Amino acid sequence: MTESLNVLAALTVLIPLTGSLLWFWVSPKFGEKTAGTGAVLFMLGSFLAMSALFFQVGEPVRILFFEWFALTKTQSVNFSFLLDPLSLALGMIVTGVGTLIHLYAAGYMHGDKSFGRFFSYLNLFVFSMLMLILSDSLVGIFLGWEGVGLCSYLLISFWFTDEANANAGKKAFIVNRVGDLGFLVAMFSLFKAFGTVSIPELLTLINSGAISADQLFWTQFACWGLVLGAAGKSAQIPLYVWLPDAMAGPTPVSALIHAATMVTAGVYLVCRLQPLFMLHGQILEVLAFIGGFTAFFAATIAIFQNDIKKVLAYSTISQLGYMFLAVGLNAPVAAYFHLITHAFFKALLFLGAGSVIHGLHHEQDMRHMGGLRTKMPITFWTMTIGVLAIAGVPPLAGFVSKDELLHIVSGSHRSWAIFFAFATAFMTAFYMGRLWVMTFFGKFRGHHEAHESPWRMTSVLIVLAIGSAIAGFLNWPILWGGSGSLHHYLGSVVAQAEFPTSTEAFASSIKLAIGSSLIGLLGLGLAYWRYRDFKGKEFEGAVWNPVKNKYYIDEIYQSLIVENLKRVGDFFWKVIDGRILDGFLNGIASRAGGASLQLRKLQTGLTQQYAFWVWVGVLILIVGAFSVR
Amino acid sequence: MSIPVAYVLLLSFGVFCMGACGFLLRKNALSLLICLELMLSAVNIAFVTFARLHENEGGNILYFLVITVAACESAVGLAILLNFFRIKRSIRLDDATALGVEQ
């Protein structure tokens, strides 16, 4: 039994890794069709292996492959996987949505001269992401964590001949390094406190309740470090700035990495280490506040963006904020549920946006779109489902998960959280409605003739639209006669309060559901009313400038941090290195040169002079020998 | 009756000083070779004297060794000098400065 699990788990991660080594040379040799089909088939293989694992594993299983390296004489880090509901559910999303996006990308990237390189990176990303999810030690997670960061960098700056793309990649990588520092601090603090980096062992130690004051002290650093790490990877305040710029990459990348999978790594990590955070309630509170504020803040920015991908990027930040809000309020199941539904509808929205961009010959500005509903019917209808889902219209996926979230938030009796959550819900509906209406309704304001995308792209949109429509039934609330299956499934590894099942609770939850769907419909309606005959201009006037310019956060970071870092770097380069170090060494060298110039004048070539110096030497020796005696 | 050792050593010292001063002061390369021989002879006198003094044959053996080396050395020195003269038409040692730094 475990033998076959071993093989399956190894296959799941090794297939994408092999793929990443293949496609970059397969594509130029055998043509892009082979590479594209191969990449999709490899991903499908990985997905099938993952599904087999998903259906076979009941109780959490640890799969040991080999001993990786020794930490101390008795302790070693194992290369091993932990298969439990948390990792399996996310693994299914990564490989499943990943397969669909590979299929889509094969159509989207058609004709690109670096076609093979793209799929190599994409497969490498899936490998890293699976390592992150499946590893059972912090070191293994760190390997995946850095791997996805690397792939994110490579794919954002995929078209690196354009300097803006290269800079966006650098920005993402460097901002993520700040978060990685937090992760390292967390890893070291946990090792210091418990002497192990294996997650099951850590959790057993924490759950045993026998924690000394010293250990508690160190876990505090671990929690803060993890908050920083999660904020970096999952684009939360203050480290969210890289995600909007990451949209410079190809659209399938934005869908796979910067919406559906990689950015959820932070949520996953916090859920995975939930007992650790339970030790420090105040840090969870901070996490919830960060999440809530990010959700609100990013949503206000999203309303004012004109680039279709930027709107979706800020929307992603906002939705991730929702997940952190739920995690912070100690509701990991709700966060996970939103993560799963979000993976579906946000991937759908990004791929739909990609289809629009593709159809309009790389036009991304929504002011130059409009009226596409007749020209791109499949994209229009699938996007409609995505928009309705994220806006929270029942019974689509986004409604169920968001409603559960709102339910938890209103049950938490924190006024700030309630304000953030409901305001964000309204703004989400509004900016998604704005995107939808500006793109598909009104008159066409663009320059190119639009056309529908090829079947490889539209078929993926259809599958994802079905997913976005029905994913909510994964966890249809028990109160409403659903099974709450995700709740039961994840309940074995993470703790979340059960919902009350009384009739009053039912009544209040129905009220909440009606309220939240009304909020969604209101936002959509307002957007339709405002943008149905959009003329290309809006929000004129200086009042809107701060929010149109994303509150000048990038500029503030630039002048406060980047410029100062550059100044420090310049100081070290020009003064410390150039003047002091180089000056010191070059000074010694030139002094030595000067001294030898003088000394070589002694070498006259006159034999008798040499003899004279020999005599002088002998005399000194003789005099010395006598005076010593 | 024998000559006191000190006298013989004084003789050796005197001859050595003559050789040494000549080596430093003369300009003619041939004289320099002769001065070298003088110094070696002075050392030989000292060796033989000490051999007698200590009744030890080591000094006498060294005498033969030194005289042999001296002979070889003058032969080589004369050969070099001859070739030097052929090239430079001079036997003044001041003219042999090719190995020095260029002035």
XYZ file of C-alpha atoms in Angstrom, chain A:
629
model
C 0.000 0.000 0.000
C 2.598 2.560 1.035
C 4.815 1.311 -1.782
C 2.273 2.361 -4.370
C 1.730 5.672 -2.563
C 5.469 6.276 -2.728
C 5.522 5.686 -6.449
C 2.467 7.852 -7.046
C 3.788 10.721 -4.953
C 7.157 10.532 -6.672
C 5.444 10.512 -10.075
C 3.356 13.538 -9.174
C 6.399 15.711 -8.621
C 8.875 14.063 -10.987
C 6.724 14.312 -14.108
C 6.666 18.125 -14.131
C 10.360 18.217 -13.214
C 11.228 15.976 -16.168
C 9.042 18.145 -18.353
C 10.871 21.274 -17.319
C 14.127 19.687 -18.481
C 12.636 18.652 -21.814
C 10.550 21.352 -23.441
C 13.149 24.049 -23.920
C 15.048 21.843 -26.327
C 12.129 19.778 -27.634
C 10.383 22.873 -28.971
C 13.097 24.082 -31.363
C 13.894 20.524 -32.492
C 10.486 18.942 -32.895
C 8.270 21.997 -33.225
C 6.022 23.741 -30.770
C 3.123 21.401 -31.328
C 5.082 18.499 -29.824
C 6.269 20.615 -26.919
C 2.830 22.055 -26.192
C 1.033 18.719 -26.387
C 3.788 17.067 -24.374
C 3.598 19.663 -21.630
C -0.170 19.317 -21.384
C 0.061 15.514 -21.314
C 2.758 15.616 -18.641
C 0.601 17.881 -16.532
C -2.334 15.569 -17.083
C -0.155 12.682 -15.875
C 0.759 14.603 -12.776
C -2.894 15.443 -12.217
C -3.920 11.788 -12.571
C -1.234 10.692 -10.101
C -2.409 13.400 -7.716
C -6.032 12.295 -8.070
C -5.042 8.709 -7.359
C -3.352 9.899 -4.196
C -6.370 12.011 -3.340
C -8.724 9.072 -3.502
C -6.418 6.549 -1.853
C -5.237 8.508 1.144
C -7.686 8.601 3.995
C -5.719 9.183 7.145
C -2.738 11.581 6.933
C 0.274 9.656 5.639
C 3.948 10.518 5.741
C 5.935 9.292 2.805
C 9.658 8.995 3.370
C 11.859 9.003 0.288
C 15.351 9.324 1.683
C 17.391 11.068 4.333
C 18.270 14.451 2.928
C 21.000 15.750 5.210
C 21.997 15.483 8.840
C 21.243 18.407 11.122
C 22.902 17.116 14.260
C 24.296 13.713 15.162
C 20.878 12.322 15.984
C 18.629 14.619 13.938
C 18.338 14.678 10.190
C 16.098 16.313 7.635
C 14.205 13.803 5.573
C 13.099 14.213 2.022
C 9.551 13.253 2.728
C 5.992 14.207 1.929
C 3.009 14.690 4.156
C -0.229 13.641 2.499
C -3.196 14.960 4.382
C -6.388 16.811 3.397
C -4.643 20.200 3.397
C -1.911 19.212 0.990
C -4.053 16.921 -1.156
C -6.809 19.483 -1.686
C -4.371 22.181 -2.732
C -2.392 19.672 -4.792
C -5.539 18.814 -6.733
C -6.118 22.500 -7.445
C -2.539 23.089 -8.532
C -2.345 20.139 -10.876
C -5.950 20.416 -12.085
C -6.040 24.148 -12.772
C -2.416 23.808 -13.885
C -3.363 21.293 -16.572
C -6.135 23.524 -17.869
C -3.852 26.533 -17.951
C -1.167 24.544 -19.792
C -3.766 23.667 -22.406
C -4.804 27.298 -22.653
C -1.203 28.471 -22.834
C -0.520 26.128 -25.744
C -3.040 28.221 -27.663
C -2.122 31.575 -26.170
C 1.632 31.309 -26.706
C 1.245 30.006 -30.256
C 3.969 31.441 -32.463
C 6.109 32.803 -29.650
C 9.770 32.218 -30.400
C 10.482 31.048 -26.840
C 7.557 28.655 -26.758
C 9.556 25.764 -25.276
C 11.233 27.893 -22.649
C 7.794 29.025 -21.482
C 6.589 25.489 -20.875
C 9.839 24.530 -19.185
C 9.358 27.348 -16.709
C 5.691 26.526 -16.275
C 6.433 22.865 -15.523
C 9.230 23.845 -13.172
C 6.753 26.060 -11.393
C 4.311 23.189 -10.935
C 7.133 21.038 -9.570
C 8.166 23.715 -7.062
C 4.595 24.360 -6.038
C 4.026 20.646 -5.411
C 7.224 20.520 -3.358
C 5.936 23.436 -1.320
C 2.591 21.791 -0.734
C 3.623 18.212 -0.174
C 6.856 18.547 1.820
C 6.553 17.692 5.476
C 9.570 19.665 6.668
C 10.122 23.394 6.733
C 13.279 22.884 4.709
C 11.369 21.119 1.939
C 8.730 23.816 1.996
C 11.465 26.395 1.766
C 12.841 24.632 -1.315
C 9.450 24.904 -2.987
C 8.940 28.409 -1.622
C 12.136 29.633 -3.264
C 11.442 27.580 -6.382
C 8.076 29.205 -7.009
C 9.671 32.595 -6.348
C 12.312 31.837 -8.953
C 9.750 30.650 -11.517
C 7.610 33.689 -10.801
C 10.626 35.868 -11.547
C 11.495 33.961 -14.712
C 7.940 34.093 -16.021
C 7.190 37.724 -15.144
C 10.257 38.801 -17.057
C 9.590 36.175 -19.728
C 9.698 38.780 -22.496
C 12.834 40.204 -20.957
C 13.904 42.243 -23.982
C 11.406 44.847 -22.789
C 13.017 46.602 -19.868
C 9.724 47.201 -18.031
C 9.139 43.435 -17.877
C 12.656 42.777 -16.621
C 12.178 45.414 -13.921
C 8.826 43.952 -12.886
C 10.501 40.562 -12.487
C 13.256 42.038 -10.379
C 10.736 43.874 -8.232
C 8.762 40.698 -7.584
C 11.907 38.769 -6.737
C 13.365 41.378 -4.425
C 10.111 42.085 -2.567
C 9.705 38.359 -2.120
C 13.165 38.124 -0.632
C 11.952 40.313 2.222
C 9.223 37.778 2.887
C 11.699 34.909 2.531
C 13.769 36.482 5.274
C 10.702 36.160 7.500
C 10.343 32.519 6.535
C 13.977 31.833 7.402
C 13.625 33.581 10.744
C 10.561 31.438 11.439
C 12.377 28.250 10.467
C 15.398 29.015 12.638
C 13.279 30.105 15.596
C 11.255 26.909 15.426
C 14.420 24.853 15.272
C 15.794 26.786 18.215
C 12.596 26.218 20.187
C 11.824 22.594 19.360
C 14.992 21.207 17.806
C 13.237 19.922 14.719
C 12.064 21.253 11.376
C 9.648 18.448 10.601
C 6.101 19.792 10.621
C 4.300 16.747 12.071
C 6.831 16.572 14.910
C 6.495 20.307 15.518
C 2.728 20.104 15.623
C 2.804 17.116 17.959
C 5.086 19.022 20.311
C 2.875 22.097 20.179
C -0.348 20.155 20.543
C 1.016 18.261 23.542
C 0.621 21.522 25.468
C 3.870 21.109 27.379
C 5.572 24.260 26.179
C 8.119 26.036 28.310
C 8.297 29.821 28.590
C 11.499 29.757 26.589
C 9.889 27.882 23.729
C 6.931 30.245 23.806
C 9.362 33.132 23.495
C 10.925 31.663 20.369
C 7.636 30.701 18.731
C 6.694 34.369 18.885
C 9.511 35.182 16.446
C 8.446 32.240 14.325
C 4.912 33.599 14.084
C 6.008 37.120 13.170
C 8.409 35.683 10.622
C 5.672 33.587 9.094
C 3.352 36.600 8.939
C 6.047 38.482 7.036
C 6.742 35.510 4.775
C 3.080 34.957 4.042
C 2.558 38.677 3.398
C 5.402 38.574 0.887
C 4.303 35.507 -1.027
C 0.590 36.213 -0.820
C 0.927 39.919 -1.620
C -0.458 41.483 1.538
C 0.250 44.920 2.975
C 3.071 45.976 3.201
C 4.587 43.675 0.588
C 1.787 43.589 -1.996
C 3.451 45.997 -4.446
C 5.019 43.303 -6.589
C 1.789 41.609 -7.676
C 0.308 44.362 -9.874
C 3.648 44.691 -11.652
C 3.783 40.936 -12.083
C 1.053 41.329 -14.697
C 3.859 42.129 -17.131
C 4.170 38.375 -17.661
C 2.132 36.352 -20.162
C -1.525 36.045 -19.121
C -1.523 32.261 -18.454
C 1.250 32.942 -15.958
C -0.835 35.595 -14.246
C -3.665 33.105 -14.037
C -1.639 30.158 -12.781
C 0.967 31.754 -10.567
C -0.303 35.173 -9.620
C -3.916 34.265 -9.025
C -4.675 30.591 -8.546
C -1.714 28.879 -6.946
C 1.525 30.523 -5.853
C -0.016 33.484 -4.068
C -2.061 31.121 -1.923
C 1.143 29.619 -0.497
C 0.999 32.047 2.414
C -2.551 31.001 3.303
C -1.549 27.363 3.024
C 1.432 27.824 5.311
C -0.558 29.600 7.998
C -3.275 26.916 7.855
C -0.634 24.211 8.034
C 0.900 25.741 11.153
C -2.407 26.752 12.723
C -1.616 25.313 16.203
C 1.523 27.433 16.292
C -0.496 30.586 15.689
C -3.037 29.520 18.287
C -0.285 30.063 20.866
C -0.214 33.740 20.020
C -3.721 35.104 19.657
C -2.560 38.680 19.250
C -0.525 37.763 16.155
C -3.583 36.128 14.609
C -5.441 39.330 15.332
C -2.743 41.323 13.514
C -2.929 38.862 10.631
C -6.688 39.330 10.433
C -6.281 43.090 10.435
C -3.630 42.956 7.722
C -5.920 40.773 5.647
C -9.013 42.885 6.174
C -7.238 46.131 5.514
C -5.516 44.727 2.424
C -8.844 43.499 1.090
C -10.392 46.945 1.521
C -7.366 48.892 0.336
C -6.745 46.848 -2.809
C -10.434 46.945 -3.717
C -10.443 50.750 -3.644
C -7.471 50.771 -5.995
C -9.028 48.203 -8.320
C -11.994 50.498 -9.024
C -9.735 53.082 -10.612
C -7.548 50.871 -12.794
C -7.987 50.905 -16.549
C -5.705 48.004 -17.442
C -7.873 44.871 -17.447
C -5.122 42.755 -15.901
C -4.329 45.353 -13.243
C -7.977 45.313 -12.106
C -7.735 41.555 -11.729
C -4.376 41.846 -9.964
C -5.751 44.200 -7.323
C -8.813 42.002 -7.094
C -6.510 39.051 -6.362
C -4.775 40.998 -3.607
C -8.163 41.886 -2.201
C -9.437 38.295 -2.262
C -6.205 37.067 -0.658
C -6.870 39.647 2.019
C -10.221 37.947 2.597
C -8.457 34.627 3.072
C -6.056 36.118 5.596
C -8.943 37.747 7.399
C -10.541 34.316 7.751
C -7.287 32.667 8.838
C -6.738 35.425 11.362
C -10.231 34.902 12.751
C -9.272 31.272 13.189
C -11.414 29.932 10.384
C -8.923 28.082 8.176
C -11.617 25.995 6.517
C -13.412 29.096 5.294
C -10.094 30.497 4.069
C -9.309 27.257 2.294
C -12.737 27.116 0.748
C -12.366 30.635 -0.573
C -8.892 29.708 -1.803
C -10.334 26.846 -3.845
C -13.253 28.749 -5.314
C -10.997 31.735 -5.935
C -8.583 29.501 -7.830
C -11.418 28.592 -10.190
C -13.026 31.936 -10.794
C -9.866 34.008 -10.763
C -8.133 31.645 -13.172
C -11.264 31.893 -15.331
C -11.272 35.683 -15.168
C -7.590 35.945 -15.987
C -7.841 33.499 -18.850
C -10.940 35.297 -20.103
C -9.044 38.572 -19.922
C -6.221 36.828 -21.756
C -8.662 35.724 -24.422
C -9.880 39.320 -24.804
C -6.298 40.580 -24.974
C -5.451 37.888 -27.508
C -8.524 38.723 -29.586
C -7.672 42.429 -29.576
C -4.022 41.928 -30.552
C -2.525 42.720 -27.147
C -4.745 45.631 -26.200
C -5.065 45.691 -22.400
C -6.668 49.075 -21.792
C -10.375 48.709 -21.060
C -11.036 52.193 -22.411
C -10.231 50.776 -25.838
C -12.558 47.793 -25.533
C -16.306 47.604 -25.368
C -19.046 45.829 -27.238
C -17.184 42.553 -27.407
C -20.163 40.484 -26.288
C -21.237 39.741 -29.865
C -17.726 39.330 -31.247
C -16.452 36.947 -28.565
C -19.549 35.110 -27.346
C -17.836 32.209 -25.572
C -15.429 34.507 -23.763
C -18.339 36.766 -22.859
C -20.531 34.059 -21.361
C -17.732 32.370 -19.437
C -16.461 35.707 -18.134
C -20.015 36.511 -17.083
C -20.072 33.427 -14.915
C -16.694 34.412 -13.445
C -17.868 37.950 -12.730
C -21.102 36.771 -11.127
C -19.140 34.236 -9.082
C -16.660 36.736 -7.686
C -19.377 39.310 -7.091
C -21.162 36.782 -4.918
C -24.324 36.017 -6.834
C -25.988 32.808 -5.646
C -25.519 29.942 -6.167
C -22.096 30.344 -7.827
C -18.861 29.373 -6.100
C -17.852 32.844 -4.967
C -21.176 33.370 -3.262
C -20.901 30.298 -1.066
C -17.321 30.825 0.015
C -17.694 34.564 0.491
C -20.902 34.074 2.397
C -19.199 31.666 4.761
C -16.470 34.245 5.224
C -18.934 37.043 5.894
C -20.763 34.765 8.267
C -17.587 34.205 10.264
C -16.684 37.872 10.188
C -20.077 38.977 11.450
C -19.905 36.286 14.117
C -16.564 37.642 15.318
C -18.107 40.903 16.610
C -15.195 43.009 15.455
C -16.564 46.176 13.936
C -13.496 46.890 11.808
C -13.569 43.403 10.318
C -17.273 43.679 9.534
C -16.764 47.063 7.885
C -13.798 45.875 5.809
C -15.480 42.667 4.745
C -18.809 44.140 3.666
C -17.305 47.239 2.063
C -14.948 45.005 0.118
C -17.802 42.768 -0.974
C -19.617 45.772 -2.407
C -16.531 47.221 -4.085
C -15.627 43.821 -5.525
C -18.993 43.615 -7.203
C -18.648 47.175 -8.446
C -15.191 46.912 -10.007
C -15.925 43.512 -11.513
C -19.136 44.935 -12.962
C -17.142 47.861 -14.295
C -14.661 45.498 -15.953
C -17.452 43.418 -17.407
C -19.474 46.334 -18.749
C -16.488 48.273 -20.081
C -15.225 45.217 -21.908
C -18.340 43.608 -23.281
C -21.064 46.278 -23.453
C -21.465 49.620 -25.170
C -19.735 50.532 -28.389
C -16.417 49.135 -29.520
C -13.796 51.830 -28.848
C -10.715 49.962 -30.064
C -8.669 50.032 -33.235
C -8.310 46.374 -34.160
C -10.927 43.983 -35.413
C -11.735 41.587 -32.558
C -11.994 37.836 -33.100
C -12.875 34.868 -30.901
C -9.967 32.806 -29.581
C -9.114 29.256 -30.753
C -10.785 26.198 -29.197
C -7.821 25.397 -26.988
C -8.454 28.619 -25.126
C -12.237 28.686 -25.137
C -12.606 25.059 -24.071
C -10.521 25.793 -20.988
C -12.703 28.798 -20.279
C -15.784 26.593 -20.449
C -14.330 23.997 -18.076
C -13.282 26.671 -15.608
C -16.673 28.353 -15.889
C -18.342 25.075 -14.942
C -15.877 24.809 -12.046
C -16.653 28.358 -10.929
C -20.325 27.624 -11.064
C -20.354 24.408 -9.081
C -17.276 24.574 -6.826
C -19.482 26.071 -4.156
C -21.224 22.737 -3.687
C -17.958 21.325 -2.335
C -18.858 22.969 0.908
C -22.522 23.873 0.688
C -23.368 24.864 4.265
C -24.910 22.190 6.436
C -27.437 24.742 7.598
C -28.904 24.886 4.133
C -29.120 21.157 3.781
C -25.667 20.822 2.218
C -23.024 18.297 3.159
C -20.253 20.690 4.192
C -17.905 18.064 2.813
C -14.832 20.281 2.705
C -15.502 21.165 6.315
C -15.479 17.496 7.287
C -12.560 16.733 5.017
C -10.278 19.435 6.375
C -11.671 19.190 9.888
C -9.323 16.314 10.682
C -6.227 18.506 10.354
C -7.308 22.064 11.126
C -9.612 23.310 13.819
C -12.549 25.549 13.136
C -15.606 26.163 15.239
C -18.682 24.283 14.058
C -21.588 26.402 12.977
C -24.623 26.364 15.212
C -27.504 24.471 13.632
C -30.443 26.050 15.447
C -33.387 27.608 13.633
C -32.350 31.108 14.695
C -28.927 30.507 13.221
C -30.644 29.346 10.051
C -32.755 32.496 9.924
C -29.792 34.780 10.527
C -27.665 32.982 7.979
C -30.410 33.312 5.383
C -30.632 36.998 6.181
C -26.912 37.326 5.771
C -26.952 35.415 2.493
C -29.721 37.611 1.115
C -27.878 40.694 2.326
C -24.583 39.681 0.782
C -26.107 38.730 -2.545
C -28.007 42.032 -2.559
C -24.729 43.824 -1.971
C -23.242 41.965 -4.913
C -26.171 42.668 -7.218
C -26.242 46.290 -6.114
C -22.565 46.701 -7.000
C -23.057 45.070 -10.376
C -26.152 47.134 -11.076
C -24.450 50.368 -10.130
C -21.558 49.499 -12.411
C -23.945 48.687 -15.279
C -25.856 51.924 -14.810
C -22.667 53.957 -14.748
C -20.706 52.329 -17.537
C -23.341 51.093 -20.007
C -22.513 53.880 -22.469
C -18.995 54.666 -21.428
C -17.308 57.391 -23.510
C -13.679 56.784 -22.568
C -13.343 59.351 -19.793
C -14.094 59.138 -16.086
C -12.928 60.322 -12.704
C -11.634 63.627 -14.020
C -10.396 66.089 -11.426
C -7.686 66.301 -8.829
C -9.761 64.693 -6.058
C -9.320 61.294 -7.649
C -5.600 61.596 -8.210
C -4.395 59.843 -5.033
C -6.508 56.771 -5.604
C -5.922 56.736 -9.363
C -2.215 56.689 -8.603
C -2.616 53.783 -6.164
C -2.191 56.142 -3.193
C 1.369 56.839 -4.399
C 2.513 53.749 -2.496
C 4.994 52.822 -5.209
C 6.372 56.344 -5.193
C 6.633 56.351 -1.407
C 8.446 53.020 -1.415
C 10.649 54.294 -4.195
C 11.712 57.430 -2.351
C 11.814 55.955 1.152
C 13.328 52.542 0.570
C 14.628 52.040 -2.947
C 16.387 55.388 -3.239
C 17.925 55.070 0.206
C 19.068 51.531 -0.507
C 20.595 52.772 -3.726
C 22.307 55.548 -1.788
C 23.691 53.037 0.719
C 24.773 50.824 -2.159
C 26.426 53.750 -3.884
C 28.196 54.616 -0.643
C 29.525 51.097 -0.233
C 30.480 50.866 -3.869
C 32.075 54.246 -4.401
C 33.429 55.157 -0.973
C 34.017 51.935 0.959
C 35.017 49.755 -1.970
C 36.320 52.306 -4.442
C 38.162 54.687 -2.181
C 38.959 52.894 1.057
C 39.535 49.256 0.086
C 40.839 49.789 -3.425
C 42.715 52.875 -2.296
C 44.401 50.974 0.508
C 45.478 48.050 -1.672
C 46.473 50.190 -4.637
C 48.393 52.445 -2.246
C 50.406 49.524 -0.902
C 51.110 48.349 -4.422
C 52.270 51.743 -5.664
C 54.426 52.290 -2.545
C 56.056 48.911 -3.150
C 56.625 49.893 -6.768
C 58.186 53.201 -5.777
C 60.427 51.587 -3.185
C 61.736 49.041 -5.642
C 62.406 51.780 -8.175
C 64.710 53.330 -5.591
C 66.236 50.053 -4.457
C 67.164 48.831 -7.892
C 69.535 51.775 -8.281
C 71.889 49.763 -6.015
C 72.301 47.233 -8.814
C 74.977 49.109 -10.746
C 76.624 46.103 -12.366
C 80.024 47.180 -11.012
C 81.597 44.039 -9.559
C 83.828 45.949 -7.229
C 80.917 47.799 -5.711
C 79.255 44.462 -4.974
C 82.496 43.259 -3.393
C 82.565 46.404 -1.279
C 79.091 45.682 0.077
C 80.122 42.115 0.788
C 82.990 43.451 2.879
C 80.719 45.822 4.682
C 78.468 42.878 5.464
C 81.344 40.782 6.717
C 82.534 43.643 8.909
C 79.062 44.056 10.394
C 78.936 40.317 11.107
C 82.342 40.348 12.743
C 81.577 43.408 14.831
C 78.223 41.904 15.712
C 79.712 38.559 16.684
C 82.253 40.233 18.966
C 79.825 42.633 20.557
C 77.371 39.803 21.315
C 80.077 37.890 23.077
